Short mmCIF file of C-alpha atoms in Angstrom, two decimals:
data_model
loop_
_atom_site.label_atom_id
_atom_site.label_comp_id
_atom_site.label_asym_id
_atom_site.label_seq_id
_atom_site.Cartn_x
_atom_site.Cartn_y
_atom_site.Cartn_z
CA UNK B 1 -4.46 -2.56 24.12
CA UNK B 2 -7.99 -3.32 23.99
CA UNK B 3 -10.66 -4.19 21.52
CA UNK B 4 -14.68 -4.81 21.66
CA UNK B 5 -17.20 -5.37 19.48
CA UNK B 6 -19.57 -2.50 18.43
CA UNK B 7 -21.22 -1.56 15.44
CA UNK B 8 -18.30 -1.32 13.05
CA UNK B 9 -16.55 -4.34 13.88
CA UNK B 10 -20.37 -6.24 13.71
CA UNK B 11 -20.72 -5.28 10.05
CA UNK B 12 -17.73 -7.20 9.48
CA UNK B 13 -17.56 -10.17 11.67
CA UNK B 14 -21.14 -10.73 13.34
CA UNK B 15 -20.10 -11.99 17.08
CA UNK B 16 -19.58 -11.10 20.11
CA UNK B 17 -16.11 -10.67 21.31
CA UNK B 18 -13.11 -8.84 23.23
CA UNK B 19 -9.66 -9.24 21.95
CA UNK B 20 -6.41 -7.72 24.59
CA UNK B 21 -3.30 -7.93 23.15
CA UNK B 22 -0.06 -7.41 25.93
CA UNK B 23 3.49 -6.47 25.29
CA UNK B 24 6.04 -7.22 27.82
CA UNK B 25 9.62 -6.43 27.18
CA UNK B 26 12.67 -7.70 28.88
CA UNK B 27 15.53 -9.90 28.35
CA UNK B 28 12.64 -11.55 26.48
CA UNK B 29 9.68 -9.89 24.30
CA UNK B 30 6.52 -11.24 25.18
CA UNK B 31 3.24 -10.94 22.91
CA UNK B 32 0.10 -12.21 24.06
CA UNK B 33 -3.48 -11.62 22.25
CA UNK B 34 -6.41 -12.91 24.32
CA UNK B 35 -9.58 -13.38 22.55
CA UNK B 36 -12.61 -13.45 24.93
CA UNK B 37 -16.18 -14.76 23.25
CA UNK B 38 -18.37 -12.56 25.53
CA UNK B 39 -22.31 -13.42 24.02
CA UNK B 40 -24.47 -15.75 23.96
CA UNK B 41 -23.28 -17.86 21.17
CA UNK B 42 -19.81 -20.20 20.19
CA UNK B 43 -17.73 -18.88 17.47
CA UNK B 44 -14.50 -19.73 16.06
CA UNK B 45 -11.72 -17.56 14.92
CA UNK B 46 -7.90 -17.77 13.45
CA UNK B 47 -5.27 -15.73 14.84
CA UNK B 48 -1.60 -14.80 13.82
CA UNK B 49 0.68 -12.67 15.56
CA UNK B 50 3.03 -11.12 12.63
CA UNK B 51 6.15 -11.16 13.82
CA UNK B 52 8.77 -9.50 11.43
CA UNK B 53 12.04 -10.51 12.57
CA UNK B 54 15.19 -8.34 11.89
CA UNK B 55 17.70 -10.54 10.35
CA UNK B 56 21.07 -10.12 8.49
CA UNK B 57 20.06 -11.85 4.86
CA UNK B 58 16.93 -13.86 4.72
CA UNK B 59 19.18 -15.87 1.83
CA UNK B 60 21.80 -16.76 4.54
CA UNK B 61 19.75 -17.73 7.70
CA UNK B 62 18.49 -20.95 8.68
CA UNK B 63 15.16 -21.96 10.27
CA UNK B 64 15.54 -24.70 13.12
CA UNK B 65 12.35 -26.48 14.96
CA UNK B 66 9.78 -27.43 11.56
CA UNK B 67 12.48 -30.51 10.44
CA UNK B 68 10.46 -33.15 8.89
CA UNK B 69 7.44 -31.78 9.31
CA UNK B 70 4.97 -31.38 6.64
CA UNK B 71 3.68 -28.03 5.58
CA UNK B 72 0.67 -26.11 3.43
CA UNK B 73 2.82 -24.02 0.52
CA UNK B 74 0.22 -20.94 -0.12
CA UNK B 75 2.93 -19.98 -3.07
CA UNK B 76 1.34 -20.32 -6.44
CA UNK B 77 -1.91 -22.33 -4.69
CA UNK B 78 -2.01 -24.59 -1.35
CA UNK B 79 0.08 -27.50 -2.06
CA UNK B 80 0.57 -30.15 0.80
CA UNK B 81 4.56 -30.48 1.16
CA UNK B 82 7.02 -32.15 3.84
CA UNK B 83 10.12 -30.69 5.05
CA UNK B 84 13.03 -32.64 5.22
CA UNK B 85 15.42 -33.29 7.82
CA UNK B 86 17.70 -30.04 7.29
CA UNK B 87 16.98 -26.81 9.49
CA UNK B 88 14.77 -24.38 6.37
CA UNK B 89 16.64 -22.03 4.36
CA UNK B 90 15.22 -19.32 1.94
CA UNK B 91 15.36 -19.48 -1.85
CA UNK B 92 12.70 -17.55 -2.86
CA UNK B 93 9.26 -16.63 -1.77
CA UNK B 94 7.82 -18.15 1.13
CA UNK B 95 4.36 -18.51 2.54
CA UNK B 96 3.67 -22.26 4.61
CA UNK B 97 1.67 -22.99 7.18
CA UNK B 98 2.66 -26.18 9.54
CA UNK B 99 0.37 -27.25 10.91
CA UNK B 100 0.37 -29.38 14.50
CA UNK B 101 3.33 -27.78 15.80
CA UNK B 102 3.49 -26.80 19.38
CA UNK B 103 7.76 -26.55 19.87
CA UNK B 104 9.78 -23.32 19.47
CA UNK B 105 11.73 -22.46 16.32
CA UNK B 106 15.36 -20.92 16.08
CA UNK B 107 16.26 -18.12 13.53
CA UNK B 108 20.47 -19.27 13.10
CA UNK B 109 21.71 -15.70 12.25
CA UNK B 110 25.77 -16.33 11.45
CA UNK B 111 26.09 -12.98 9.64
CA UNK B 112 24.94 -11.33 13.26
CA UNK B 113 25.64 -13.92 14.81
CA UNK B 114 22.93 -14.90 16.87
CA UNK B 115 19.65 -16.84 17.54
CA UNK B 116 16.15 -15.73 17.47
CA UNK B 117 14.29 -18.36 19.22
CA UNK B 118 10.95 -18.04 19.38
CA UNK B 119 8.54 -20.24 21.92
CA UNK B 120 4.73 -20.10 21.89
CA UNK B 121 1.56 -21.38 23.66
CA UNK B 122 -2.16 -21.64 23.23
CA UNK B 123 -0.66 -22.58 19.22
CA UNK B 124 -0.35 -25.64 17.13
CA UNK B 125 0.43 -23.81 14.04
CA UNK B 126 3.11 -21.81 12.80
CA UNK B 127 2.95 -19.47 10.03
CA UNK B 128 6.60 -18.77 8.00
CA UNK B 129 7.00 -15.89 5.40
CA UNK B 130 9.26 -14.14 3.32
CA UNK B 131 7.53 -12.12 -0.07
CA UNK B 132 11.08 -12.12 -1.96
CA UNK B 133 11.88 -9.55 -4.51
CA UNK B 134 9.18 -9.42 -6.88
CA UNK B 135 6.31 -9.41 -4.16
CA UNK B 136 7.92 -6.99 -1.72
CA UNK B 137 8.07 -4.84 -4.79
CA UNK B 138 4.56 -4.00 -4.84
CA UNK B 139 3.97 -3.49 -1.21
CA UNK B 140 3.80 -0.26 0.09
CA UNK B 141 5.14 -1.10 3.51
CA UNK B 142 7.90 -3.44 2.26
CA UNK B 143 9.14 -2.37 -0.91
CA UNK B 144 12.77 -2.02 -2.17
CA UNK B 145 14.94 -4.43 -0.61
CA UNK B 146 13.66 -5.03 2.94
CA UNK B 147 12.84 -8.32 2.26
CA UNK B 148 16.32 -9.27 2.61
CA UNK B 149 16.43 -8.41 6.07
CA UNK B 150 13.10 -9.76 7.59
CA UNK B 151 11.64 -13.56 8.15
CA UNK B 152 7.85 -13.73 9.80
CA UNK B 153 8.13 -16.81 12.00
CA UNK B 154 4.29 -16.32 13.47
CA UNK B 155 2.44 -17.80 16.03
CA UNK B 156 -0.95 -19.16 15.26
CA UNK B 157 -4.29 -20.24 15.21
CA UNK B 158 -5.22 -21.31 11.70
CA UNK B 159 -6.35 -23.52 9.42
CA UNK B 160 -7.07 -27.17 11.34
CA UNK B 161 -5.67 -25.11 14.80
CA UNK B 162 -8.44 -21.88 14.45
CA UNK B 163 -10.18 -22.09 17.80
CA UNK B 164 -13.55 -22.56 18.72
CA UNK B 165 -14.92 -20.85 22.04
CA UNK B 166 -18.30 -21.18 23.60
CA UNK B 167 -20.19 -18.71 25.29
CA UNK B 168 -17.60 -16.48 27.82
CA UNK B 169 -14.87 -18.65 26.87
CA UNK B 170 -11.33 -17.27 26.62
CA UNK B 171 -8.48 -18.13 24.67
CA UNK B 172 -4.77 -17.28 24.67
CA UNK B 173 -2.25 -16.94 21.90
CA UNK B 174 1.52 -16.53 23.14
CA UNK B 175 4.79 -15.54 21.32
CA UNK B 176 8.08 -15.58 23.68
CA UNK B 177 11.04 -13.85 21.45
CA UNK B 178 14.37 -14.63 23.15
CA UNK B 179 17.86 -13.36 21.37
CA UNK B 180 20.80 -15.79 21.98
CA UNK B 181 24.38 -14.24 21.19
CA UNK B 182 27.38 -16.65 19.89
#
């Protein structure tokens, strides 16, 4: 899938650009968005790839790979926090952003019993989210109780890691999704 700039897209972001974002499935899913400046001046950009994750209970999984690593809490303001040296679980809403993280992170499913790992490059942030109850509530595509079954472990470029690029410079964000069975 493809994407330049034109008139529309000027109106709302004033640079020149192509964006390709590639799906390969397999034993492994791989997502891959590559942002090309193509004019005559540097810009920089963030980038997420939202990736909704099927899981049994967000209230019984656990979050490997962001141990003691320190976090920006976007719930109720941006509060500078630290994980601590247990794999995350979820208690209520969640919206962090770690920055400075380049390893994967494992999704510990024991209801389904399984892993989600998920691997990246061309990232040194990750994004987690869960909206709870009382957010997913008043979102049309999420409402009900599908919050219990979904984490977003993304992939990013944002905050201290959004990317600058210089005239015809390309950059690449990459999410490899892997599903381990116990």
């Amino acid at each position: 899938m493809t994407l330049a700039d034109d008139e529309r897209t000027r109106a709302a972001w004033p640079h020149a650009f192509g964006a390709r974002f590639v799906v390969r499935a397999g034993r492994q899913l791989h997502l891959a968005l590559e942002i090309r400046n193509t004019g005559a001046s540097a810009f920089t950009f963030e980038a997420a790839l939202h990736t909704y994750l099927a899981v049994s209970d967000v209230r019984r999984i656990r979050l490997h790979g962001l141990e003691n690593t320190g976090y920006l809490d976007k719930v109720g303001g941006t509060v500078r926090k630290r994980e601590g040296a247990a794999p995350i679980t979820f208690t209520g809403e969640t919206d962090r952003v770690y920055p400075d993280t380049t390893s994967a992170c494992t999704v510990e499913d024991p209801d389904w019993k399984r892993r989600i790992v998920v691997a990246k490059s061309g990232s040194r942030s990750t994004v987690v989210w869960n909206p709870w109850s009382a957010k997913a509530g008043t979102m049309d595509d999420l409402g009900g109780a599908a919050w219990t079954g979904m984490v977003c472990v993304e992939t990013a470029n944002v905050a201290a890691d959004a990317r600058a690029l210089a005239p015809l410079a390309c950059h690449v964000l990459e999410a490899i999704i892997a599903v381990e069975l116990d």
